[in-house]
PDB file of C-alpha atoms in Angstrom:
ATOM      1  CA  UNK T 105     100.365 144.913 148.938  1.00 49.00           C
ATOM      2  CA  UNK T 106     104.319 145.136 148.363  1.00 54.00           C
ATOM      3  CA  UNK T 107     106.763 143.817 150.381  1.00 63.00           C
ATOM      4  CA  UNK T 108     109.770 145.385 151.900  1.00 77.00           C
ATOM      5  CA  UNK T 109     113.061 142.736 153.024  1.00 84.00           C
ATOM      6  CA  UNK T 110     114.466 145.079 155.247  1.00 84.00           C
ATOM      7  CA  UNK T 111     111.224 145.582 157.304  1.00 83.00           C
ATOM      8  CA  UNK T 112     110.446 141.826 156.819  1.00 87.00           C
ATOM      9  CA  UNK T 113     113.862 140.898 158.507  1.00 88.00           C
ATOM     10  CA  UNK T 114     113.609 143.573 161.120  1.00 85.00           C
ATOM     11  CA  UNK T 115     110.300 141.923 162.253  1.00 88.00           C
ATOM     12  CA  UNK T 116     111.497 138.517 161.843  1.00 91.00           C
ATOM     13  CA  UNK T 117     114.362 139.472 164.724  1.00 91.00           C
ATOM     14  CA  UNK T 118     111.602 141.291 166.525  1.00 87.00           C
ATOM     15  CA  UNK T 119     109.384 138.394 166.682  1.00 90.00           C
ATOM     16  CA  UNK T 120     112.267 135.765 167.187  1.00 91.00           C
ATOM     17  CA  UNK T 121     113.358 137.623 170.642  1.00 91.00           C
ATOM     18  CA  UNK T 122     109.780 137.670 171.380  1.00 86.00           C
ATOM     19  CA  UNK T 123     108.665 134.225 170.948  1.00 90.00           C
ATOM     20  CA  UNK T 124     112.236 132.695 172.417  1.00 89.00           C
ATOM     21  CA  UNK T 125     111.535 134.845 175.793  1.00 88.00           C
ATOM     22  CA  UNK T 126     107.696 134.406 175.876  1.00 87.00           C
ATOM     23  CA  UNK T 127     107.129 131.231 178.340  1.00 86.00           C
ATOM     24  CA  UNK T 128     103.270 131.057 177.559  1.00 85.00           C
ATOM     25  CA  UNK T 129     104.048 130.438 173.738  1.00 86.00           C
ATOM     26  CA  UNK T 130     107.162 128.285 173.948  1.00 89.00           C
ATOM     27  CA  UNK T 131     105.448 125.526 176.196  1.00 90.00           C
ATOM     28  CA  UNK T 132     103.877 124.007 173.579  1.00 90.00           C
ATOM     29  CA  UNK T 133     107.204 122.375 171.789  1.00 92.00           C
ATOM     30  CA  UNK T 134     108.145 122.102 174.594  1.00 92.00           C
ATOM     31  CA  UNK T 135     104.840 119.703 175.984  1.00 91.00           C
ATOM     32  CA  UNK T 136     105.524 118.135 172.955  1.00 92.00           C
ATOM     33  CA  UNK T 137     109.062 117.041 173.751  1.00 94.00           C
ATOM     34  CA  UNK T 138     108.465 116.402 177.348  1.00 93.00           C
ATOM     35  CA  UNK T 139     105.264 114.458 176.593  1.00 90.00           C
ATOM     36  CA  UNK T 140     107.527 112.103 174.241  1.00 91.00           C
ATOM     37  CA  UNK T 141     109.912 111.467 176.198  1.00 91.00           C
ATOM     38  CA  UNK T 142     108.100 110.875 179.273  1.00 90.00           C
ATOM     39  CA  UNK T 143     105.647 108.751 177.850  1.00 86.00           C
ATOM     40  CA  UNK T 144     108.409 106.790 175.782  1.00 85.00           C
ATOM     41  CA  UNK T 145     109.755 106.015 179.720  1.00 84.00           C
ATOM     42  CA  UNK T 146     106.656 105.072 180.331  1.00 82.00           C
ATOM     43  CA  UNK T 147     105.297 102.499 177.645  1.00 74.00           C
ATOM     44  CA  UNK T 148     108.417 101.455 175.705  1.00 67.00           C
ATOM     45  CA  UNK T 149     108.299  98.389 177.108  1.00 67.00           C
ATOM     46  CA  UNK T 150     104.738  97.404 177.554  1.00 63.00           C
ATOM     47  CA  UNK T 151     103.867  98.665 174.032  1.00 60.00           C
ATOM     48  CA  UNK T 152     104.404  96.921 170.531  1.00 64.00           C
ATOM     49  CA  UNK T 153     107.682  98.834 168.870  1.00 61.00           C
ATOM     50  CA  UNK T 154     106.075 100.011 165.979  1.00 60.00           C
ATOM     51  CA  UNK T 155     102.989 101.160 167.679  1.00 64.00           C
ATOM     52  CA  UNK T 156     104.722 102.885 170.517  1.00 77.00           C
ATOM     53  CA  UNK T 157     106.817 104.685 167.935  1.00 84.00           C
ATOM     54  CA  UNK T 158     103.995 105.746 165.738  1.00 86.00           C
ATOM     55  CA  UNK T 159     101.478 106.691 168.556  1.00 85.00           C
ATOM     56  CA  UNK T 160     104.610 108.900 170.261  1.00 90.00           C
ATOM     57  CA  UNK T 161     105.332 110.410 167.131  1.00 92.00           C
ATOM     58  CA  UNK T 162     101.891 111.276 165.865  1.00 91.00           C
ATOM     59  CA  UNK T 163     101.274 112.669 169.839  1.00 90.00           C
ATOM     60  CA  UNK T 164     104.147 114.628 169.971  1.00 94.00           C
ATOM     61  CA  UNK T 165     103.593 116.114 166.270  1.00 95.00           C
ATOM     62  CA  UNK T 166     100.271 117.224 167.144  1.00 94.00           C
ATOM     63  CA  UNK T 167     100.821 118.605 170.306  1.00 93.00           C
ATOM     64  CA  UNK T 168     103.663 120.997 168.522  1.00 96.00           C
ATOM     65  CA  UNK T 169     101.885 121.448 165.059  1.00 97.00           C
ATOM     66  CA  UNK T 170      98.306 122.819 166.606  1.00 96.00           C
ATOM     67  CA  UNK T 171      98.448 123.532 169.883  1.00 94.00           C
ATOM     68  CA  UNK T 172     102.175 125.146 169.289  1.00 94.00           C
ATOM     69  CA  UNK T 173     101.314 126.409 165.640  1.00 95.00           C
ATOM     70  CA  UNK T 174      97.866 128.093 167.069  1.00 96.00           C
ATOM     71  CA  UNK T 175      99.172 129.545 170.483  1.00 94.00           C
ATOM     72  CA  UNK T 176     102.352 131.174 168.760  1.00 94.00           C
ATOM     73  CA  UNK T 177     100.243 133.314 166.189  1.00 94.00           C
ATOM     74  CA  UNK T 178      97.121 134.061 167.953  1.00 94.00           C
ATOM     75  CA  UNK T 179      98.461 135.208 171.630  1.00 90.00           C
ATOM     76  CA  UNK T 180     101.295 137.494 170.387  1.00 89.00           C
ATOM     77  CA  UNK T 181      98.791 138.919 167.588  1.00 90.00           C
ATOM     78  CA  UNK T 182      96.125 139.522 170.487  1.00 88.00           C
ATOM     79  CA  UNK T 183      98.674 140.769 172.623  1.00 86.00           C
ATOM     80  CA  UNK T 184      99.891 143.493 170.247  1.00 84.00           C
ATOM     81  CA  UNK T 185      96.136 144.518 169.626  1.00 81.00           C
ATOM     82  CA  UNK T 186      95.570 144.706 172.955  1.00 82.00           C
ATOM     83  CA  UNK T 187      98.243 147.002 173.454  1.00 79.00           C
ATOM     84  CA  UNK T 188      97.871 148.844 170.653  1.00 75.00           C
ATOM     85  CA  UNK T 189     101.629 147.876 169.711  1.00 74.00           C
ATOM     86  CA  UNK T 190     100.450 147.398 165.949  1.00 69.00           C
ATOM     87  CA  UNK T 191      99.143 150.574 165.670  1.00 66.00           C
ATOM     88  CA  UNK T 192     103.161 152.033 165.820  1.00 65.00           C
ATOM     89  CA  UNK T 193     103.856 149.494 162.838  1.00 66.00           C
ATOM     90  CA  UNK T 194     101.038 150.371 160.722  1.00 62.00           C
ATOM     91  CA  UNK T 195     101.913 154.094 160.941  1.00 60.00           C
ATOM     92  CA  UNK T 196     105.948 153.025 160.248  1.00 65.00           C
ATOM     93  CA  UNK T 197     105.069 152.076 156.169  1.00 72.00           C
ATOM     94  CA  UNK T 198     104.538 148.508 157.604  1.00 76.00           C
ATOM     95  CA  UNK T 199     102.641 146.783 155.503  1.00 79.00           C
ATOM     96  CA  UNK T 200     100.150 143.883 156.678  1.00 78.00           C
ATOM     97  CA  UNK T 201     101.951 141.368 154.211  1.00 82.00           C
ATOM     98  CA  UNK T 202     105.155 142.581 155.671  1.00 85.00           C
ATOM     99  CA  UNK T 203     103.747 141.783 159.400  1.00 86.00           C
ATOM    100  CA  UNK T 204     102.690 138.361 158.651  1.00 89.00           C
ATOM    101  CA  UNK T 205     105.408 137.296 156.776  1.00 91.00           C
ATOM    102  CA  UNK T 206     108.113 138.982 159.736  1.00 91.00           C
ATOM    103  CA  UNK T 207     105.814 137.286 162.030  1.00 92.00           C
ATOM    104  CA  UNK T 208     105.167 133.569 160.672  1.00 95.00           C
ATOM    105  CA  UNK T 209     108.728 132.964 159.798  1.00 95.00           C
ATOM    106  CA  UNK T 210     109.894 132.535 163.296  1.00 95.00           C
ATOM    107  CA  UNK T 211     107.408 130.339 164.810  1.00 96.00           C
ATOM    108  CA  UNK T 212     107.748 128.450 161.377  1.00 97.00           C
ATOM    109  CA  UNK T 213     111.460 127.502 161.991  1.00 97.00           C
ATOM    110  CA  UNK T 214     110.753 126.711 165.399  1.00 96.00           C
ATOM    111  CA  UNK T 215     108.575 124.236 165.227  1.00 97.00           C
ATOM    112  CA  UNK T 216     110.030 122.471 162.111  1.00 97.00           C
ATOM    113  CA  UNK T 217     113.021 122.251 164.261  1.00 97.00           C
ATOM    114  CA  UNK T 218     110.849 120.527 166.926  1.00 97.00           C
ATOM    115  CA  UNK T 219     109.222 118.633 164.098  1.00 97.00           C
ATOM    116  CA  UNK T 220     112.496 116.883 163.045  1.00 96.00           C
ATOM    117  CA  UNK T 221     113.633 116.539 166.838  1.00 96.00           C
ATOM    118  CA  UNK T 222     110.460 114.563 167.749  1.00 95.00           C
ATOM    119  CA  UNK T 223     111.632 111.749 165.193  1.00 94.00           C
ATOM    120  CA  UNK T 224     114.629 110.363 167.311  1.00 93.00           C
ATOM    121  CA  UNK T 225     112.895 111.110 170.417  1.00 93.00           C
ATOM    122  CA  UNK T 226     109.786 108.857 169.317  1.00 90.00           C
ATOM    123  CA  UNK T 227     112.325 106.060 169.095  1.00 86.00           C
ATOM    124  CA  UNK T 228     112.434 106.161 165.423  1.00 87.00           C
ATOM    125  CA  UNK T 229     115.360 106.631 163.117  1.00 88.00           C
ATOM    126  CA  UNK T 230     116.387 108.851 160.234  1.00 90.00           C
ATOM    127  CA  UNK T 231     117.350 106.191 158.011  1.00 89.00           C
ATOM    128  CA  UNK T 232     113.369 104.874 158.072  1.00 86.00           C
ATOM    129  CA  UNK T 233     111.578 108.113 157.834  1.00 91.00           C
ATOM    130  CA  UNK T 234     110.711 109.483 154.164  1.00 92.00           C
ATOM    131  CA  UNK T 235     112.743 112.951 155.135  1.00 93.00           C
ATOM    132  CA  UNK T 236     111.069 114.477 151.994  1.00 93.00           C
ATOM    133  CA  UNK T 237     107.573 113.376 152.439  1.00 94.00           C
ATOM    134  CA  UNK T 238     108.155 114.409 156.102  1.00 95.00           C
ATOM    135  CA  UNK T 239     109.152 117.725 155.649  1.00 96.00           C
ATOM    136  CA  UNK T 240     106.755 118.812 153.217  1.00 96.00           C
ATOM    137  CA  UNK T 241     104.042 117.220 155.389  1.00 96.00           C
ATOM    138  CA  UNK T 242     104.688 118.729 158.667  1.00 97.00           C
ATOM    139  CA  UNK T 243     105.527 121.996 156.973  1.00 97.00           C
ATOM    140  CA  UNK T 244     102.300 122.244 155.196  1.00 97.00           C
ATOM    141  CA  UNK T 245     100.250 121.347 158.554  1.00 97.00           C
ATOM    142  CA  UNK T 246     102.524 124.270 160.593  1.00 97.00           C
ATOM    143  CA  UNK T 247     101.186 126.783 158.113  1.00 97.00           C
ATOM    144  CA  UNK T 248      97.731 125.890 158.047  1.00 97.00           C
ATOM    145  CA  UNK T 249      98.381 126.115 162.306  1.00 97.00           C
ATOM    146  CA  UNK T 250     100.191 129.415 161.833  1.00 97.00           C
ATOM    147  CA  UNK T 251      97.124 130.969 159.458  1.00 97.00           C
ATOM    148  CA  UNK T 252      94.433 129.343 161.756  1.00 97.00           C
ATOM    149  CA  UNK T 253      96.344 131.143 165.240  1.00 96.00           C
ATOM    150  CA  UNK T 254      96.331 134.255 162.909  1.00 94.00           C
ATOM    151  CA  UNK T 255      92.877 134.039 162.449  1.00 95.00           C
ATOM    152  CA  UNK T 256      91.752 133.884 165.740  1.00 95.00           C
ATOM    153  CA  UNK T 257      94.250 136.515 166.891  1.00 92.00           C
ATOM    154  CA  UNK T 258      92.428 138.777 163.858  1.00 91.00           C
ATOM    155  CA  UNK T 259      89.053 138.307 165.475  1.00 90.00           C
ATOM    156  CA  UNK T 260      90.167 138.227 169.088  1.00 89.00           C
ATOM    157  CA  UNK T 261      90.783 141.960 170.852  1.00 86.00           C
ATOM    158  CA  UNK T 262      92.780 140.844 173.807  1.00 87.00           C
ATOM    159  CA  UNK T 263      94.706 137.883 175.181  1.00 88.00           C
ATOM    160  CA  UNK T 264      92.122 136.361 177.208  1.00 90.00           C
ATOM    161  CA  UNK T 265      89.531 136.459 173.937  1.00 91.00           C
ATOM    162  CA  UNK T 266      92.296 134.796 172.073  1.00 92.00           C
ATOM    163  CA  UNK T 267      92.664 132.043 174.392  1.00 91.00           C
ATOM    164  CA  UNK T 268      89.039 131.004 174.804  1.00 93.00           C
ATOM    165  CA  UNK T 269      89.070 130.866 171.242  1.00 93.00           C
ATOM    166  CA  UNK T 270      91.985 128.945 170.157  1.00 94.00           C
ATOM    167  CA  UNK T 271      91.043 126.212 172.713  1.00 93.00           C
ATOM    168  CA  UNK T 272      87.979 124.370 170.837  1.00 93.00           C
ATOM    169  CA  UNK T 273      90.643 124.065 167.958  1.00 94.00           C
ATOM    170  CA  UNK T 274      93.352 122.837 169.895  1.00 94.00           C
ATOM    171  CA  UNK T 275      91.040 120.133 171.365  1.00 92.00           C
ATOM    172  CA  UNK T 276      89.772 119.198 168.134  1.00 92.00           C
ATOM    173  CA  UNK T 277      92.968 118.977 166.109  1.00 93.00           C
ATOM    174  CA  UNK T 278      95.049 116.950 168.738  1.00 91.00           C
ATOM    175  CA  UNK T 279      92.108 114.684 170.536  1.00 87.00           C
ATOM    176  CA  UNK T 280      90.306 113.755 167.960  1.00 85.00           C
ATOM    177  CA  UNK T 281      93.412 111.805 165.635  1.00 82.00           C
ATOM    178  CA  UNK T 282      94.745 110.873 168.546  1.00 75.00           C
ATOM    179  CA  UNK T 283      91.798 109.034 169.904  1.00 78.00           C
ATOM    180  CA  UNK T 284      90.589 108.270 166.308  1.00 79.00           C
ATOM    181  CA  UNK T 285      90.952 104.025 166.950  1.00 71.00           C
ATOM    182  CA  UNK T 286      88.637 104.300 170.073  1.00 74.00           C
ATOM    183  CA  UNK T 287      86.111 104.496 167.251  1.00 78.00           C
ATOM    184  CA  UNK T 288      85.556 103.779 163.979  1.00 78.00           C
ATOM    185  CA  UNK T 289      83.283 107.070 162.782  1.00 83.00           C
ATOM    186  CA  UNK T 290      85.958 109.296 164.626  1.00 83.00           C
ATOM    187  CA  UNK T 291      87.942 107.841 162.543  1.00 83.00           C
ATOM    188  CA  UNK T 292      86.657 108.292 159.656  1.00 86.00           C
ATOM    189  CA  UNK T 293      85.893 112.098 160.561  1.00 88.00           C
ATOM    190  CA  UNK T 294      90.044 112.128 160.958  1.00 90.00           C
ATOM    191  CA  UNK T 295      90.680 111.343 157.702  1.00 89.00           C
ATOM    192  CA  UNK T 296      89.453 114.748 156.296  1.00 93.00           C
ATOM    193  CA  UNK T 297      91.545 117.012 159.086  1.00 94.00           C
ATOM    194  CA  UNK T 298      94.698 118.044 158.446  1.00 94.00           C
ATOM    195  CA  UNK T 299      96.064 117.188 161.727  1.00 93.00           C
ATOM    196  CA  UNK T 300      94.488 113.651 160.338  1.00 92.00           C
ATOM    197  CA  UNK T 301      97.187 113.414 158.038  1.00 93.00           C
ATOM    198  CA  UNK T 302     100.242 113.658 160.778  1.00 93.00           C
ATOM    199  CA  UNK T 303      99.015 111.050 162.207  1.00 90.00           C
ATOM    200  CA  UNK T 304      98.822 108.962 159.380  1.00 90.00           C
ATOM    201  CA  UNK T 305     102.563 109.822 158.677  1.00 92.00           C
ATOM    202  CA  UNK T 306     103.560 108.738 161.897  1.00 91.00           C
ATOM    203  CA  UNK T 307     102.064 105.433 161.686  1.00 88.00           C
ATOM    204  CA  UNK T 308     103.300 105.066 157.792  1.00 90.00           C
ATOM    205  CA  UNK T 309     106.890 105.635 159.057  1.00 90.00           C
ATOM    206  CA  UNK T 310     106.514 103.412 162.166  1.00 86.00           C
ATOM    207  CA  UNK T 311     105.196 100.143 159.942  1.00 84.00           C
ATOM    208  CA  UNK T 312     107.914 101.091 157.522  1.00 85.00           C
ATOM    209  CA  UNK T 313     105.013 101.713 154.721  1.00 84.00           C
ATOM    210  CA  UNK T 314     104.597 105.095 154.439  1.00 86.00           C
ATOM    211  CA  UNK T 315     102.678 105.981 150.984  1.00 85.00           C
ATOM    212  CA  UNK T 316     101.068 109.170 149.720  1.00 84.00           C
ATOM    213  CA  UNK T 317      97.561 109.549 148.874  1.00 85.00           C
ATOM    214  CA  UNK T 318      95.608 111.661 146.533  1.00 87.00           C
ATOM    215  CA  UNK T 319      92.933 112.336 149.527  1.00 91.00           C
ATOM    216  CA  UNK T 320      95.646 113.039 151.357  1.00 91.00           C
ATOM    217  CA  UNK T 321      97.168 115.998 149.576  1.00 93.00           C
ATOM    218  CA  UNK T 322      93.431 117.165 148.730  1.00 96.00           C
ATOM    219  CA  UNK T 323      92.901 117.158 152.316  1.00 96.00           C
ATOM    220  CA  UNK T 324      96.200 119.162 153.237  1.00 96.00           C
ATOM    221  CA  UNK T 325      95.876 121.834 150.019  1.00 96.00           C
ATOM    222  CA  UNK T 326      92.121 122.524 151.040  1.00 97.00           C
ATOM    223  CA  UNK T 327      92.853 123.434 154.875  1.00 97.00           C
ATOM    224  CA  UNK T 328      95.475 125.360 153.842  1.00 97.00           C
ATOM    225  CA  UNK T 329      93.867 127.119 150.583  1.00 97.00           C
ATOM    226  CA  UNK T 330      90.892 127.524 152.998  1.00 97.00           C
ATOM    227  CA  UNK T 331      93.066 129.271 156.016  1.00 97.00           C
ATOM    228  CA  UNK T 332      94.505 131.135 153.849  1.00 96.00           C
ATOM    229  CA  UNK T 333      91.385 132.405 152.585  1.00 96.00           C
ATOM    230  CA  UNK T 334      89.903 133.027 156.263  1.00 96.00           C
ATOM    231  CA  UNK T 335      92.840 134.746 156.956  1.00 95.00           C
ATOM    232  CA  UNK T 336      92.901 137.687 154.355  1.00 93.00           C
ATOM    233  CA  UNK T 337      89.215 137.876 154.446  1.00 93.00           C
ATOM    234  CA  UNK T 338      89.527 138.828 158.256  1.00 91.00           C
ATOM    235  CA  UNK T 339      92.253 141.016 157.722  1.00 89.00           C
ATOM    236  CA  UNK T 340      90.311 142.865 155.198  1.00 87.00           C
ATOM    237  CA  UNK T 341      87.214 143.129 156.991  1.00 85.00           C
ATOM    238  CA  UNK T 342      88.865 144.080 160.572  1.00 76.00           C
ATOM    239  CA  UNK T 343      92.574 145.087 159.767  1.00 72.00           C
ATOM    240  CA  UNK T 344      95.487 144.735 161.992  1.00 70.00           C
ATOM    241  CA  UNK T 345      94.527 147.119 164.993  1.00 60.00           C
ATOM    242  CA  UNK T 346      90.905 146.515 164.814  1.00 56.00           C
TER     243      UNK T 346
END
């Protein structure tokens, strides 16, 4: 497949208008933010500093990395199939690599945005977080979000379809780390997630001891290799419009 810059960008602006006007896909950031801050009102004071600071962060990541990353791929995909929408683009020269690249960019900025927002908000600073580590983190568990939403909005052929579908994931990817020290095989079952690793981050920066592990980045480069693999083998077998 080749790619076209001018198309790319023209669905890139296409998508950003969408996604900045479509309240059903822009409440999950903003859950995330709210959720932070309200529960930071809540517990800051009844709650250890550098527990409060890593359970806030590690909730309020998760909350915009899956259930943000998922819903903002797999609605508007559904959404288009469902009204046939993609069936203009395909017959415009559109190519599917152009579509998903137009497509994943603006969610992508969004939520890293939200990502490095959630850091003061969770009572931390910049000063203590590992900005590197941090970035490449978070922007590694977005994609694997984005390419997982894709997915189901690939297999899903309306809205409705799409949302029964993206909710077991959700559920999974932000319960299960953040209930992970209500028991130890949970948490043990958390370590090879990649929403795992957020929360791992979150507590590494809160204690001030934030190291990276070679399970780690296996962990994150096989959910994404994997996604990405899920993703173009759907594509091929149903296509855009299927």
């Amino acid at each position: 497949m080749t790619t076209s810059l001018r198309k790319i960008h023209a669905i890139f602006n296409l998508k950003t208008t969408l996604l900045l006007t479509n309240t059903n896909v822009m409440v999950a950031p903003g859950l995330a933010i709210g959720m932070v801050v309200i529960m930071r009102l809540l517990f800051s004071h009844k709650l250890s500093p550098n527990f409060n600071t890593g359970f806030l962060m590690g909730f309020g990541l998760l909350f915009n990395i899956v259930m943000g990353g998922i819903m903002m791929t797999s609605g508007p995909l559904a959404e288009e199939k469902e009204k046939h929408t993609l069936r203009v683009l395909m017959t415009s020269s559109v190519t599917g690599l152009d579509y998903f690249i137009g497509s994943l960019c603006p969610p992508f900025l969004i939520l890293m945005f939200t990502n490095l927002l959630i850091i003061p908000l969770a009572g931390a600073h910049f000063q203590q977080v590992p900005l590197g580590s941090y970035l490449v983190i978070t922007a590694i568990t977005t994609v694997t979000s984005l390419l997982l939403g894709s997915l189901v909005g690939l297999w899903s052929h309306n809205q409705t379809q799409a949302s029964l579908l993206s909710l077991p994931l959700i559920l999974i990817f932000t319960m299960a780390p953040s209930f992970q020290l209500l028991n130890s095989t949970l948490k043990h079952v958390v370590r090879y997630l990649y929403a795992g690793t957020v929360t791992q981050l979150a507590d590494g920066i809160a204690a001030n001891n934030f190291q990276w592990h070679g399970f780690d980045i296996l962990v994150l480069g096989l959910w994404l290799g994997l996604s990405l693999v899920a993703v173009l083998l759907a594509y091929r077998k149903n296509g855009l419009d299927a």
